[in-house]
C-alpha cells in the first residue's frame, strides 16, 4: 500500500521498553514470592506475589491500551483527496489521491471545454471521532 503522508507515531519505543521491564520485574517478583513460599516464609511470599500480580496486571493493561491505540492508528488511514480544476471554465473534479499526483500536474482535458485540467490541491481529511 502506498503511504503519501507519513503517519505520526505517538507511541515511543522507550515507553514500550519501560513497560517490558516492568513486566519482567513483576514476573521476577512472582518467582521470588514462590521461592519464599517454598522456603516457608509465607508472609513475604504472599507480599511478593501480590506485588508481582498487581504490577503484571497494570503493565499488561497499559500494554493492551497501547496496542489498541497502535491498531486504531493503523486502521484509520486518512483519506487523501485530490482536487482537479479547469482554469478556463472552473470545472472542479474531486477524487481520491492516486500515486503520482502532485500539485499543478497536467491532467486529462476538461470534459466541458477540452482545456487541460490541473491539480490544484491535495489534502488529507482528518476525521476525528468524538467520544460522548
Ligand atoms: Zn473547462
CSV table of C-alpha atoms and ligand atoms in Angstrom, one decimal:
chain,number,residue,atom,x,y,z
A,1,UNK,CA,0.0,0.0,0.0
A,2,UNK,CA,1.2,3.5,-0.7
A,3,UNK,CA,1.6,6.0,2.0
A,4,UNK,CA,1.6,9.5,0.7
A,5,UNK,CA,1.8,11.1,4.0
A,6,UNK,CA,3.7,9.7,7.0
A,7,UNK,CA,1.5,8.9,9.9
A,8,UNK,CA,2.7,10.2,13.2
A,9,UNK,CA,3.8,7.7,15.6
A,10,UNK,CA,2.6,8.5,19.0
A,11,UNK,CA,3.9,5.5,20.9
A,12,UNK,CA,7.5,5.9,21.8
A,13,UNK,CA,9.8,2.8,21.9
A,14,UNK,CA,11.1,4.0,25.3
A,15,UNK,CA,7.6,3.6,26.8
A,16,UNK,CA,7.4,0.1,25.4
A,17,UNK,CA,10.8,-0.8,26.8
A,18,UNK,CA,9.8,0.5,30.2
A,19,UNK,CA,6.6,-1.5,30.1
A,20,UNK,CA,8.6,-4.6,29.2
A,21,UNK,CA,11.0,-4.1,32.1
A,22,UNK,CA,8.1,-3.6,34.5
A,23,UNK,CA,6.5,-6.8,33.1
A,24,UNK,CA,9.8,-8.7,33.6
A,25,UNK,CA,10.2,-7.3,37.1
A,26,UNK,CA,6.6,-8.4,38.1
A,27,UNK,CA,7.3,-11.9,36.8
A,28,UNK,CA,10.5,-11.9,38.7
A,29,UNK,CA,8.8,-10.8,41.9
A,30,UNK,CA,6.2,-13.6,41.5
A,31,UNK,CA,9.1,-16.0,41.2
A,32,UNK,CA,10.5,-14.5,44.4
A,33,UNK,CA,7.2,-15.0,46.1
A,34,UNK,CA,7.1,-18.6,45.1
A,35,UNK,CA,10.6,-19.1,46.3
A,36,UNK,CA,9.7,-17.5,49.7
A,37,UNK,CA,6.6,-19.7,49.9
A,38,UNK,CA,8.7,-22.8,49.3
A,39,UNK,CA,11.2,-21.9,51.9
A,40,UNK,CA,8.5,-21.5,54.5
A,41,UNK,CA,8.2,-17.7,54.5
A,42,UNK,CA,4.5,-17.4,53.6
A,43,UNK,CA,4.2,-13.8,54.7
A,44,UNK,CA,6.8,-12.2,52.4
A,45,UNK,CA,5.9,-14.9,49.8
A,46,UNK,CA,2.3,-13.5,49.5
A,47,UNK,CA,3.6,-9.9,49.6
A,48,UNK,CA,5.9,-10.6,46.6
A,49,UNK,CA,3.1,-12.4,44.8
A,50,UNK,CA,0.5,-9.7,45.3
A,51,UNK,CA,3.1,-7.1,44.3
A,52,UNK,CA,4.0,-9.1,41.2
A,53,UNK,CA,0.5,-9.8,40.2
A,54,UNK,CA,-0.6,-6.2,40.6
A,55,UNK,CA,2.3,-4.8,38.5
A,56,UNK,CA,1.8,-7.6,36.0
A,57,UNK,CA,-1.9,-6.7,35.7
A,58,UNK,CA,-1.2,-3.0,35.5
A,59,UNK,CA,1.6,-3.2,32.9
A,60,UNK,CA,-0.3,-5.7,30.7
A,61,UNK,CA,-3.3,-3.4,30.9
A,62,UNK,CA,-1.2,-0.4,29.7
A,63,UNK,CA,0.3,-2.6,27.1
A,64,UNK,CA,-3.1,-3.6,25.9
A,65,UNK,CA,-4.2,0.0,25.7
A,66,UNK,CA,-1.1,1.0,23.8
A,67,UNK,CA,-1.7,-1.9,21.4
A,68,UNK,CA,-5.2,-0.9,20.9
A,69,UNK,CA,-4.0,2.6,20.0
A,70,UNK,CA,-1.5,1.2,17.5
A,71,UNK,CA,-4.2,-0.9,15.9
A,72,UNK,CA,-6.5,2.1,15.8
A,73,UNK,CA,-3.8,4.2,14.2
A,74,UNK,CA,-3.1,1.5,11.6
A,75,UNK,CA,-6.8,1.1,10.8
A,76,UNK,CA,-7.7,4.7,10.4
A,77,UNK,CA,-5.7,5.7,7.4
A,78,UNK,CA,-6.8,9.2,6.5
A,79,UNK,CA,-8.2,9.5,3.0
A,80,UNK,CA,-6.3,11.9,0.8
A,81,UNK,CA,-8.2,13.9,-1.8
A,82,UNK,CA,-7.0,15.4,-5.0
A,83,UNK,CA,-8.8,18.4,-6.5
A,84,UNK,CA,-8.5,18.9,-10.3
A,85,UNK,CA,-9.6,22.2,-11.6
A,86,UNK,CA,-10.1,23.5,-15.1
A,87,UNK,CA,-8.7,27.0,-15.1
A,88,UNK,CA,-10.7,28.1,-18.1
A,89,UNK,CA,-14.2,27.2,-17.1
A,90,UNK,CA,-13.8,26.5,-13.5
A,91,UNK,CA,-14.9,22.9,-13.6
A,92,UNK,CA,-13.9,21.2,-10.4
A,93,UNK,CA,-13.3,17.5,-10.1
A,94,UNK,CA,-12.6,15.9,-6.7
A,95,UNK,CA,-11.4,12.4,-6.4
A,96,UNK,CA,-9.2,10.1,-4.3
A,97,UNK,CA,-5.5,10.7,-4.3
A,98,UNK,CA,-3.7,8.5,-6.7
A,99,UNK,CA,0.0,7.6,-6.8
A,100,UNK,CA,1.9,10.2,-8.9
A,101,UNK,CA,-0.4,13.1,-8.2
A,102,UNK,CA,1.2,16.4,-7.5
A,103,UNK,CA,0.1,20.0,-7.4
A,104,UNK,CA,0.0,21.7,-10.9
A,105,UNK,CA,0.2,18.4,-12.7
A,106,UNK,CA,-1.5,18.4,-16.1
A,107,UNK,CA,-4.5,16.2,-16.2
A,108,UNK,CA,-6.8,14.9,-18.8
A,109,UNK,CA,-8.7,17.6,-20.9
A,110,UNK,CA,-11.8,19.2,-19.4
A,111,UNK,CA,-15.0,17.4,-20.5
A,112,UNK,CA,-16.7,20.8,-21.0
A,113,UNK,CA,-14.2,23.0,-22.8
A,114,UNK,CA,-11.4,20.5,-23.7
A,115,UNK,CA,-8.8,22.6,-22.0
A,116,UNK,CA,-6.2,20.8,-19.9
A,117,UNK,CA,-7.1,20.5,-16.3
A,118,UNK,CA,-4.7,21.0,-13.4
A,119,UNK,CA,-4.4,19.5,-9.9
A,120,UNK,CA,-4.8,22.5,-7.7
A,121,UNK,CA,-4.8,20.9,-4.3
A,122,UNK,CA,-4.0,17.7,-2.4
A,123,UNK,CA,-5.2,17.3,1.1
A,124,UNK,CA,-6.0,14.7,3.7
A,125,UNK,CA,-9.3,14.7,5.5
A,126,UNK,CA,-8.8,14.2,9.2
A,127,UNK,CA,-11.8,12.6,10.6
A,128,UNK,CA,-11.8,12.8,14.3
A,129,UNK,CA,-14.2,10.7,16.2
A,130,UNK,CA,-15.5,12.4,19.3
A,131,UNK,CA,-16.4,10.5,22.3
A,132,UNK,CA,-19.7,11.1,24.0
B,1,LIG,ZN1,-13.1,23.5,-18.7
